PDB file of C-alpha atoms in Angstrom:
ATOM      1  CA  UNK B   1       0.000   0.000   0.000  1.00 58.00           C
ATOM      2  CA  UNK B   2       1.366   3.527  -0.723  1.00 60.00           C
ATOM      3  CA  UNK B   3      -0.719   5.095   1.540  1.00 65.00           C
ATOM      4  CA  UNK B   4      -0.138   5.305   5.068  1.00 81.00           C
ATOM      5  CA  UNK B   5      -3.148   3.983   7.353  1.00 90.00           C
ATOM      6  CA  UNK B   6      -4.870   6.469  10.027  1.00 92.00           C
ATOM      7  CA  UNK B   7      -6.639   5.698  12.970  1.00 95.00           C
ATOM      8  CA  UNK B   8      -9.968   7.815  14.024  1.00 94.00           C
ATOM      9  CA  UNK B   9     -11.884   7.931  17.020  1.00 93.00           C
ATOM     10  CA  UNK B  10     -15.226   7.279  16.785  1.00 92.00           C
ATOM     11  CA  UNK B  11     -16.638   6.697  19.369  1.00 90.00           C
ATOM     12  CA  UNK B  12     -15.792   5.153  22.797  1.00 90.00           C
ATOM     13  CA  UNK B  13     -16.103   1.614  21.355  1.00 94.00           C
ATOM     14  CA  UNK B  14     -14.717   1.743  17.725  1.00 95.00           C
ATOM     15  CA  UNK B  15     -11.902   2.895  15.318  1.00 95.00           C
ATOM     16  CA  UNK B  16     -11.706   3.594  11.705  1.00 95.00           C
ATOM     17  CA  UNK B  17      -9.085   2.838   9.945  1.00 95.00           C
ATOM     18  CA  UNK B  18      -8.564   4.720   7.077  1.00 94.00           C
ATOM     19  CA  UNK B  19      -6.580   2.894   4.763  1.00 92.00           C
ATOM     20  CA  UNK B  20      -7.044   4.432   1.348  1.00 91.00           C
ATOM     21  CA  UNK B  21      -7.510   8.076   0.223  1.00 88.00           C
ATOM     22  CA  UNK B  22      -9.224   7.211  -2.864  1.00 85.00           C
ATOM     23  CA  UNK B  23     -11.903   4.525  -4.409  1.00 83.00           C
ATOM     24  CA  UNK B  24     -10.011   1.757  -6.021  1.00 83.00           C
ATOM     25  CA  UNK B  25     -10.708  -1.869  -6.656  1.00 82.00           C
ATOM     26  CA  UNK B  26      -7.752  -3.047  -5.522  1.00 83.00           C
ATOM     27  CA  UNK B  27      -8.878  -1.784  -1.858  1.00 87.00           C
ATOM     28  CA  UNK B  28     -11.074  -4.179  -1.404  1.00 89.00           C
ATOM     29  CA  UNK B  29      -8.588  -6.876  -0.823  1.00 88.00           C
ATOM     30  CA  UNK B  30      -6.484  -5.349   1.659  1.00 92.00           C
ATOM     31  CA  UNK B  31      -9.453  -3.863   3.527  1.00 91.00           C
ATOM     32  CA  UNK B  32     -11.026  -7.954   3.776  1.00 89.00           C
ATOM     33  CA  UNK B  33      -7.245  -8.947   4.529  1.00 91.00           C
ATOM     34  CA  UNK B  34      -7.646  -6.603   7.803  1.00 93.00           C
ATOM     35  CA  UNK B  35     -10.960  -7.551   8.764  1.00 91.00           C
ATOM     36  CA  UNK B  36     -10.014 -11.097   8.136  1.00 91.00           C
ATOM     37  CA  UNK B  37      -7.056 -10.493  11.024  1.00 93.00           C
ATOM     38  CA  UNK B  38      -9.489  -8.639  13.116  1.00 95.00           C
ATOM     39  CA  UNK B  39     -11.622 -11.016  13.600  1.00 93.00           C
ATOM     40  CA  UNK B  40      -8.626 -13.273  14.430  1.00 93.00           C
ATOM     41  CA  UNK B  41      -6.963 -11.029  17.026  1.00 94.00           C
ATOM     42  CA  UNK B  42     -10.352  -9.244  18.879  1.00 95.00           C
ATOM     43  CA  UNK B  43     -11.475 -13.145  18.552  1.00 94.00           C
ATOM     44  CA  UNK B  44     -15.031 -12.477  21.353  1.00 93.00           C
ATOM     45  CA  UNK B  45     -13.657  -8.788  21.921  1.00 95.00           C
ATOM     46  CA  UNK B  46     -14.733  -7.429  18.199  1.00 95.00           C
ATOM     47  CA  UNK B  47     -18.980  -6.593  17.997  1.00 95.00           C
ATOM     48  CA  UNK B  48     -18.902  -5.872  14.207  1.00 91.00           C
ATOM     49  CA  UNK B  49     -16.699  -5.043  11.197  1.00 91.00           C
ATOM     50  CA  UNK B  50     -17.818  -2.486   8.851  1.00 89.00           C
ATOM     51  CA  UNK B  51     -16.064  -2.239   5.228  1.00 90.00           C
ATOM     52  CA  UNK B  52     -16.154   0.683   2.701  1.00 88.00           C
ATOM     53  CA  UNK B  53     -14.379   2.204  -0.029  1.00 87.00           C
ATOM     54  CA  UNK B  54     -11.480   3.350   2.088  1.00 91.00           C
ATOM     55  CA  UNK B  55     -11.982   2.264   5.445  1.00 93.00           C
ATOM     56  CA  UNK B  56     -12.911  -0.384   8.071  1.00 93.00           C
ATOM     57  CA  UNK B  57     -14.854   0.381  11.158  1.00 94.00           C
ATOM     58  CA  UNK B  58     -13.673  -1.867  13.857  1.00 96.00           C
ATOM     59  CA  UNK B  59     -16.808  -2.037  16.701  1.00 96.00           C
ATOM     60  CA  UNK B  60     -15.293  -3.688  19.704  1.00 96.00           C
ATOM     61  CA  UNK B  61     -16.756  -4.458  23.635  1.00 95.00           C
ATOM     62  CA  UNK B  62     -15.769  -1.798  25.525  1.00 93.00           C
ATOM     63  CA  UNK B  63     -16.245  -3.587  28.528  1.00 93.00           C
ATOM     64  CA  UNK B  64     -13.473  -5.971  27.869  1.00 94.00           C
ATOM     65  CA  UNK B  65     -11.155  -3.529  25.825  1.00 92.00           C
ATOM     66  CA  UNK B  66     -10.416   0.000  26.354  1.00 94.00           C
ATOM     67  CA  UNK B  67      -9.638   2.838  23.852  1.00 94.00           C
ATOM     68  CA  UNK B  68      -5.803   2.523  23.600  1.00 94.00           C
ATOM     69  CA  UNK B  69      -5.575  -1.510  23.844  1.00 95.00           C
ATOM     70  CA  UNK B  70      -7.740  -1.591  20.778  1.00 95.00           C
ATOM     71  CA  UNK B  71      -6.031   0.751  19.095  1.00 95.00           C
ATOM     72  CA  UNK B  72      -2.585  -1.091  19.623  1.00 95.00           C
ATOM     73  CA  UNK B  73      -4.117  -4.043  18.633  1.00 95.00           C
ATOM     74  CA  UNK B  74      -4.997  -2.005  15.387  1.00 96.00           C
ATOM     75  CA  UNK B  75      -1.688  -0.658  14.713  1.00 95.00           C
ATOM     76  CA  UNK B  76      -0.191  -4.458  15.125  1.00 94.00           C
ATOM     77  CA  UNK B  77      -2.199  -5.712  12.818  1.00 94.00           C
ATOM     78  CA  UNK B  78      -1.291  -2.942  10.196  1.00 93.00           C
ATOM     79  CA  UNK B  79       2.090  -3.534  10.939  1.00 91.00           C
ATOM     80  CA  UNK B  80       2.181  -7.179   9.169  1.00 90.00           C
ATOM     81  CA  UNK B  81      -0.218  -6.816   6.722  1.00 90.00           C
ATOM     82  CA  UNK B  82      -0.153  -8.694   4.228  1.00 87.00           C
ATOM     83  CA  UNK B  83      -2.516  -9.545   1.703  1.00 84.00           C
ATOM     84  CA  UNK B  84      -4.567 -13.258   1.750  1.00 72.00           C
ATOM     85  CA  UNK B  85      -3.025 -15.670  -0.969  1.00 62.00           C
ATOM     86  CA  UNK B  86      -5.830 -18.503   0.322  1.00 56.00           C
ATOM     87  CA  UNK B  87      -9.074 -19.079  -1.605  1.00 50.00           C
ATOM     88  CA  UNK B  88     -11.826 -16.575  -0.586  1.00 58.00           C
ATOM     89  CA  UNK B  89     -15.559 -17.095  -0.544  1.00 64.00           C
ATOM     90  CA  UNK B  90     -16.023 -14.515  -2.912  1.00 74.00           C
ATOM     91  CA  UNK B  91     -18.556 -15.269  -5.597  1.00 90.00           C
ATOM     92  CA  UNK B  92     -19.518 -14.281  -9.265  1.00 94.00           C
ATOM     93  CA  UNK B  93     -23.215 -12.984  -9.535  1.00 96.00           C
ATOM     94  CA  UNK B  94     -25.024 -13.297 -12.780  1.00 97.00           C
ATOM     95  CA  UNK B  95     -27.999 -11.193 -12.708  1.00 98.00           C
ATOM     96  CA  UNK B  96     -30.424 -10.260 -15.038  1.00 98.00           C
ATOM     97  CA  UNK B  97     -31.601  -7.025 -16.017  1.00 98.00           C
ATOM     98  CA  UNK B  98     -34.527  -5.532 -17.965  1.00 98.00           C
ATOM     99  CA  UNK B  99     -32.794  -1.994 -19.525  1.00 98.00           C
ATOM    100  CA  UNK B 100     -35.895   0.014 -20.853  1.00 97.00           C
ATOM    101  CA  UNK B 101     -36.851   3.708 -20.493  1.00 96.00           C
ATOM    102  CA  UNK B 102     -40.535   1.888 -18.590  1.00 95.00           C
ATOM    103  CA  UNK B 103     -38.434   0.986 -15.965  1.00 96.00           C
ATOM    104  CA  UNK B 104     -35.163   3.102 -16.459  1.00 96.00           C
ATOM    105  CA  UNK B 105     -37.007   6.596 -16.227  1.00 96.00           C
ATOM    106  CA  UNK B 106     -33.230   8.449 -16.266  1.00 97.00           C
ATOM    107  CA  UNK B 107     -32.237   6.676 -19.503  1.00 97.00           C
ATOM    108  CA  UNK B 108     -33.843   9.376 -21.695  1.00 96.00           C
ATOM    109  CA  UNK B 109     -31.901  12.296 -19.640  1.00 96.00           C
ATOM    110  CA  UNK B 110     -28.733  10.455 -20.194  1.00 97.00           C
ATOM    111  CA  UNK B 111     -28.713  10.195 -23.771  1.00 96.00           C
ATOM    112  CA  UNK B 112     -28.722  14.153 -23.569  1.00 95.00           C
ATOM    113  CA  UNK B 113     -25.901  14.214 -21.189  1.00 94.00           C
ATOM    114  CA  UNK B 114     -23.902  11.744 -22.750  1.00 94.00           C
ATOM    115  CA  UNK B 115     -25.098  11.945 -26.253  1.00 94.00           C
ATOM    116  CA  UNK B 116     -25.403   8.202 -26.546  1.00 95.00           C
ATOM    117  CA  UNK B 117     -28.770   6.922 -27.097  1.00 95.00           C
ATOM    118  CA  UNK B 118     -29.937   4.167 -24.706  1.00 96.00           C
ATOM    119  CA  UNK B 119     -28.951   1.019 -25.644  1.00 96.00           C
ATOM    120  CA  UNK B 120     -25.173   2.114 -25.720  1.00 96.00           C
ATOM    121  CA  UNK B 121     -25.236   3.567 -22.884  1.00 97.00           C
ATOM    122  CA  UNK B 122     -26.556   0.118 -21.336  1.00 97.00           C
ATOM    123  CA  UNK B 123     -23.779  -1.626 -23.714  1.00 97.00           C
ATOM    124  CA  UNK B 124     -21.591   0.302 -21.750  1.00 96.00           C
ATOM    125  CA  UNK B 125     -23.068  -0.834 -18.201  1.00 97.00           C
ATOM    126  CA  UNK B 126     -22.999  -4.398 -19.051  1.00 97.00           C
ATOM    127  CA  UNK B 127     -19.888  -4.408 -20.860  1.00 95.00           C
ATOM    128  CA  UNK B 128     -18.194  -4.330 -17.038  1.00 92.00           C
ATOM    129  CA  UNK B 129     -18.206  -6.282 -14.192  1.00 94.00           C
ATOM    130  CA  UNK B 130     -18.415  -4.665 -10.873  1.00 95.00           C
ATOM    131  CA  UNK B 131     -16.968  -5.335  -7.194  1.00 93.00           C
ATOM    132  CA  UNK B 132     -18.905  -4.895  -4.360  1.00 93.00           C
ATOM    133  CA  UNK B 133     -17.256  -1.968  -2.165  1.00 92.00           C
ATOM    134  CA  UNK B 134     -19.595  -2.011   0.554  1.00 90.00           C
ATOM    135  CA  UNK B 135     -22.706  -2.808   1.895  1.00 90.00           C
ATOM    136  CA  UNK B 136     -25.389   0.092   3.469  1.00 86.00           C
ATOM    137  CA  UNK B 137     -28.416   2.266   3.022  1.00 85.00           C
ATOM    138  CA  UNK B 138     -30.492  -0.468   3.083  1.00 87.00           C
ATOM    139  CA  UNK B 139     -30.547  -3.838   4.597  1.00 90.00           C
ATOM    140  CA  UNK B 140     -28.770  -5.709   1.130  1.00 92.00           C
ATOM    141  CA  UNK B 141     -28.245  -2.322  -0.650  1.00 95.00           C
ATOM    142  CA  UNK B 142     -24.452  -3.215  -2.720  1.00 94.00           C
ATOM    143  CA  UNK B 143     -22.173  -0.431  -3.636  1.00 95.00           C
ATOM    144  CA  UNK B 144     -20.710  -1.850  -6.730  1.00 95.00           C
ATOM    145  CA  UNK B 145     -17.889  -0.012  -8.845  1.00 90.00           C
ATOM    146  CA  UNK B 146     -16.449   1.543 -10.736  1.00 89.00           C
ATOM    147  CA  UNK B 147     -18.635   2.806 -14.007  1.00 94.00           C
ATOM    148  CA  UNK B 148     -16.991   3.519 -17.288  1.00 93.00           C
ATOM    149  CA  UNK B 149     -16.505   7.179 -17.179  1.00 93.00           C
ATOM    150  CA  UNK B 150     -18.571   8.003 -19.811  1.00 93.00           C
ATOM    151  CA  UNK B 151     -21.703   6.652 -17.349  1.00 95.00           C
ATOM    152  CA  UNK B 152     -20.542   8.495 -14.257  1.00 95.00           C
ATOM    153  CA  UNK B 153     -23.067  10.934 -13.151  1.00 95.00           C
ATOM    154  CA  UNK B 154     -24.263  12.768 -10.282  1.00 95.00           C
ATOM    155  CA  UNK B 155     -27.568  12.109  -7.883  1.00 95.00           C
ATOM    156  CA  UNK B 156     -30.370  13.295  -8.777  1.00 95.00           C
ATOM    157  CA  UNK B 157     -30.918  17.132  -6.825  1.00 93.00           C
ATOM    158  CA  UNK B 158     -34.067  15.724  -5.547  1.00 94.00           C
ATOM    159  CA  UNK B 159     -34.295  12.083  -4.788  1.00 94.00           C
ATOM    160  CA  UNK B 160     -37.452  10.217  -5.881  1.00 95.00           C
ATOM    161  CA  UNK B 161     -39.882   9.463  -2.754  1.00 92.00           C
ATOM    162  CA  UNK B 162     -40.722   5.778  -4.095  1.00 93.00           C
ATOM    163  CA  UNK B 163     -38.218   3.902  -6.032  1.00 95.00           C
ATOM    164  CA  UNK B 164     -39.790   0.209  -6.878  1.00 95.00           C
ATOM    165  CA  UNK B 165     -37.783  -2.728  -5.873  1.00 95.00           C
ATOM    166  CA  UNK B 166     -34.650  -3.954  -7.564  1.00 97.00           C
ATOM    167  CA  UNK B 167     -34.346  -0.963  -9.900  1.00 97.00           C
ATOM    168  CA  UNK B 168     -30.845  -0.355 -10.972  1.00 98.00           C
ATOM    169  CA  UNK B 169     -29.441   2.773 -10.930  1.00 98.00           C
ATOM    170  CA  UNK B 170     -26.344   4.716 -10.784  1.00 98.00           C
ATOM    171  CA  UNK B 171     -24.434   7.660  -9.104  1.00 96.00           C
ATOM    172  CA  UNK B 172     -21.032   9.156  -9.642  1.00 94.00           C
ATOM    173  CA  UNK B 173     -18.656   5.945  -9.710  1.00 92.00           C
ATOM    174  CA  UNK B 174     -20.840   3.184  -8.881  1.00 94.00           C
ATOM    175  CA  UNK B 175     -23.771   1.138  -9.600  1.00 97.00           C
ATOM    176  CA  UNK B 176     -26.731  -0.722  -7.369  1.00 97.00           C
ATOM    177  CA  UNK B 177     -30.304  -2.225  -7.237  1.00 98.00           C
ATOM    178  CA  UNK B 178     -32.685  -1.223  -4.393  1.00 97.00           C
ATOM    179  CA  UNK B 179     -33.595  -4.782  -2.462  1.00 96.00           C
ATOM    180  CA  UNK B 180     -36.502  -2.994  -1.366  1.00 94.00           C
ATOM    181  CA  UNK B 181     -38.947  -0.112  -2.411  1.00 93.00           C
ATOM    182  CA  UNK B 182     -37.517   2.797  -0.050  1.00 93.00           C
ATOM    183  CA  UNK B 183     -36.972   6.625  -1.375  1.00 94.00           C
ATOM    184  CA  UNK B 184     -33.561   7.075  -3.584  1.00 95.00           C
ATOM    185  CA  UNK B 185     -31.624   9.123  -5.333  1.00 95.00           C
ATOM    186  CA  UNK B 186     -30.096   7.471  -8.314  1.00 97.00           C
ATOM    187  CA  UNK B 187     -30.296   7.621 -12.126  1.00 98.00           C
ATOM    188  CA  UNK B 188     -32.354   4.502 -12.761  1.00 97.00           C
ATOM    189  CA  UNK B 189     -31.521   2.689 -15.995  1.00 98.00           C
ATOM    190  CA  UNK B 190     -33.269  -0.699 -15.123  1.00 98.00           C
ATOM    191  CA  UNK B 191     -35.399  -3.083 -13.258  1.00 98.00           C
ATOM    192  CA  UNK B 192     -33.810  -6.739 -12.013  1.00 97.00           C
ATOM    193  CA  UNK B 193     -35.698  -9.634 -10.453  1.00 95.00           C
ATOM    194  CA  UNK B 194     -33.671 -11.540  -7.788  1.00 96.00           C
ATOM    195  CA  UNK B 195     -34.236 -11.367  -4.311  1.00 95.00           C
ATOM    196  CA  UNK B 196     -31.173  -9.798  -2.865  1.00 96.00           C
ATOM    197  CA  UNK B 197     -31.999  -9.730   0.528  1.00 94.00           C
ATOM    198  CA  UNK B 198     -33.924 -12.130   2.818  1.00 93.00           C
ATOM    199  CA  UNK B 199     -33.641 -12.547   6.527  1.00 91.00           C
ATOM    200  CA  UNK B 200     -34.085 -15.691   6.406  1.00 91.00           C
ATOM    201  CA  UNK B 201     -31.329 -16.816   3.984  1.00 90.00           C
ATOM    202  CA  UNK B 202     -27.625 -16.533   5.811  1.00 89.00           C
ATOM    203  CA  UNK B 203     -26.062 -14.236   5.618  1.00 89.00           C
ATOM    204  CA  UNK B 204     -29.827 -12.387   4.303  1.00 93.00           C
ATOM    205  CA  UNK B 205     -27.704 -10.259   1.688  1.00 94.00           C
ATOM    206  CA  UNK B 206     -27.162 -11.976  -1.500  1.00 95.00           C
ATOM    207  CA  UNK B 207     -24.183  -9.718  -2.572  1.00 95.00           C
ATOM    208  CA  UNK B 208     -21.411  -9.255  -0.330  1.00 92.00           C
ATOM    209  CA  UNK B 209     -18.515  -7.393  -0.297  1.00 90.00           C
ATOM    210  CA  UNK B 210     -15.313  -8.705  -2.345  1.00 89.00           C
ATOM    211  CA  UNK B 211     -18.074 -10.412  -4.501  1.00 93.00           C
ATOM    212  CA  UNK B 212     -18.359  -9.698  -8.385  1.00 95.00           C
ATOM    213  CA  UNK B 213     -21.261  -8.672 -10.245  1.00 97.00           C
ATOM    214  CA  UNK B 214     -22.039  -8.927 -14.379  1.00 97.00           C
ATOM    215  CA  UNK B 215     -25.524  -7.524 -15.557  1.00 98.00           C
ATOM    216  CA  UNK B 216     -27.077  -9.648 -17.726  1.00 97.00           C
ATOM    217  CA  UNK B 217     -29.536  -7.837 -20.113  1.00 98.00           C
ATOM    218  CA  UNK B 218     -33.160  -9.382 -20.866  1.00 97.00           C
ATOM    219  CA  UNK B 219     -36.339  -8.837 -22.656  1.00 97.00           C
ATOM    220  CA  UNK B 220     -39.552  -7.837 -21.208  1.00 96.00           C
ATOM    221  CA  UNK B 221     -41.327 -11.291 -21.818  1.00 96.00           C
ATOM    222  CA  UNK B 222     -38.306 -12.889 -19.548  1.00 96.00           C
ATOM    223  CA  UNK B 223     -37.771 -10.109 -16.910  1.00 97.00           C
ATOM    224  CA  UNK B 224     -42.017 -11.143 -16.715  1.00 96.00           C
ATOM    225  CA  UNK B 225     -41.371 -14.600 -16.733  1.00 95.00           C
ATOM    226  CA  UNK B 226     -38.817 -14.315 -13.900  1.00 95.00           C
ATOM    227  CA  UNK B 227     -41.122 -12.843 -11.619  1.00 94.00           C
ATOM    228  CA  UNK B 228     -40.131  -9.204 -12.341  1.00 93.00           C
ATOM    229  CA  UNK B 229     -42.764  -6.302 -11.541  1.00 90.00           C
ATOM    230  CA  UNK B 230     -43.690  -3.151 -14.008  1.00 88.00           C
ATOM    231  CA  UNK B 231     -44.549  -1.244 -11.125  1.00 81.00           C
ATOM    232  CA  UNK B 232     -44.847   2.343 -12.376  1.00 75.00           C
ATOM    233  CA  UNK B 233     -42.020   5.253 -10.666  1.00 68.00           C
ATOM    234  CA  UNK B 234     -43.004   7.799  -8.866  1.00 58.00           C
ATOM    235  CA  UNK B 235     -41.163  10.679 -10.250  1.00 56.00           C
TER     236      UNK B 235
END
């Protein structure tokens, strides 16, 4: 790594350690290589791990581990990391995606933008596969990265109040499907049609992060036969 970890208070009972600067895929390994020794070392001391982009949030019991024991517990670990060279359980997720301007609202404001007309721009979205970063927002919600450049775009100024489930959508560098119907932000380009989180499947999130996801594009009649819904956005 050529950047030089931090550690950050925050809270009584946690530390993040800020391990990258910037968004890259090749964070994700080192950032699962840490949690991975985490777990190891705070062994029945650690309450949760929570990956991102550039960081890991290490939640530990305060009641058997003060502020400054963690924290050299933290700056041991950084001191031999080293990066996993044993099989992972990362996993490749197929799924399948019906790209249409019914269910991809945004699609007709991002031809303007971008000057492409739909279907390359969702040539270019399936063209990639894309890491999950992190997971948040919502219970199963991925961050997945990065987008071709040409596709990066910013949030919407004001967020939709209902977005359906699974649409697909995207934001600035990365890409995701709402699980559920909640309010949302993104440009939405598509509508998918596998259950990504249940809480009664373990772990309940589908995607997880380290894992790889390709978009698969379909028609209408088999995003229908699938199970998908055309339930109209609210806009």
């Amino acid at each position: 790594m050529s950047f030089i970890p931090r550690l950050e208070n925050a809270g009584m009972d946690a530390w993040l350690v800020r391990l990258f600067e910037h968004i890259d895929e090749a964070n994700i390994d080192w950032i699962q290589a840490l949690a991975r020794q985490c777990e190891k070392s705070f062994a029945g001391q650690l309450i949760d791990l929570v990956p991102s982009y550039t960081t890991l949030l290490v939640h530990y019991d305060c009641l058997q581990l003060d502020a400054d024991q963690a924290r050299e517990k933290l700056w041991a670990l950084l001191g031999q990391l080293q990066l996993d060279a044993s099989p992972t359980q990362q996993q490749l997720h197929e799924l399948p995606i019906w790209y249409d301007p019914q269910v991809g609202p945004d699609l007709p404001r991002l031809e303007q933008l971008t000057g492409l007309d739909w279907q390359q721009l969702v040539a270019l979205h399936t063209q990639s596969s894309y890491r999950v970063f992190a997971l948040g927002f919502a219970p199963g919600f991925a961050f997945m990265g990065r987008l071709p450049e040409r596709l990066q775009q910013p949030r919407l100024t004001t967020p939709r109040q209902q977005v359906p489930a699974n649409s697909l959508g995207i934001a600035e560098q990365q890409t995701a499907i709402y699980p559920n119907a909640s309010p949302g932000g993104w440009n939405l380009i598509g509508r998918g049609c596998t259950q990504l989180f249940d809480p009664q499947r373990q772990p309940p999130s589908l995607l997880q992060v380290g894992d790889t996801v390709h978009f698969q594009p379909i028609s209408k009649a088999e995003f229908l036969r699938l199970g998908g819904n055309t339930e109209e956005i609210s806009l």
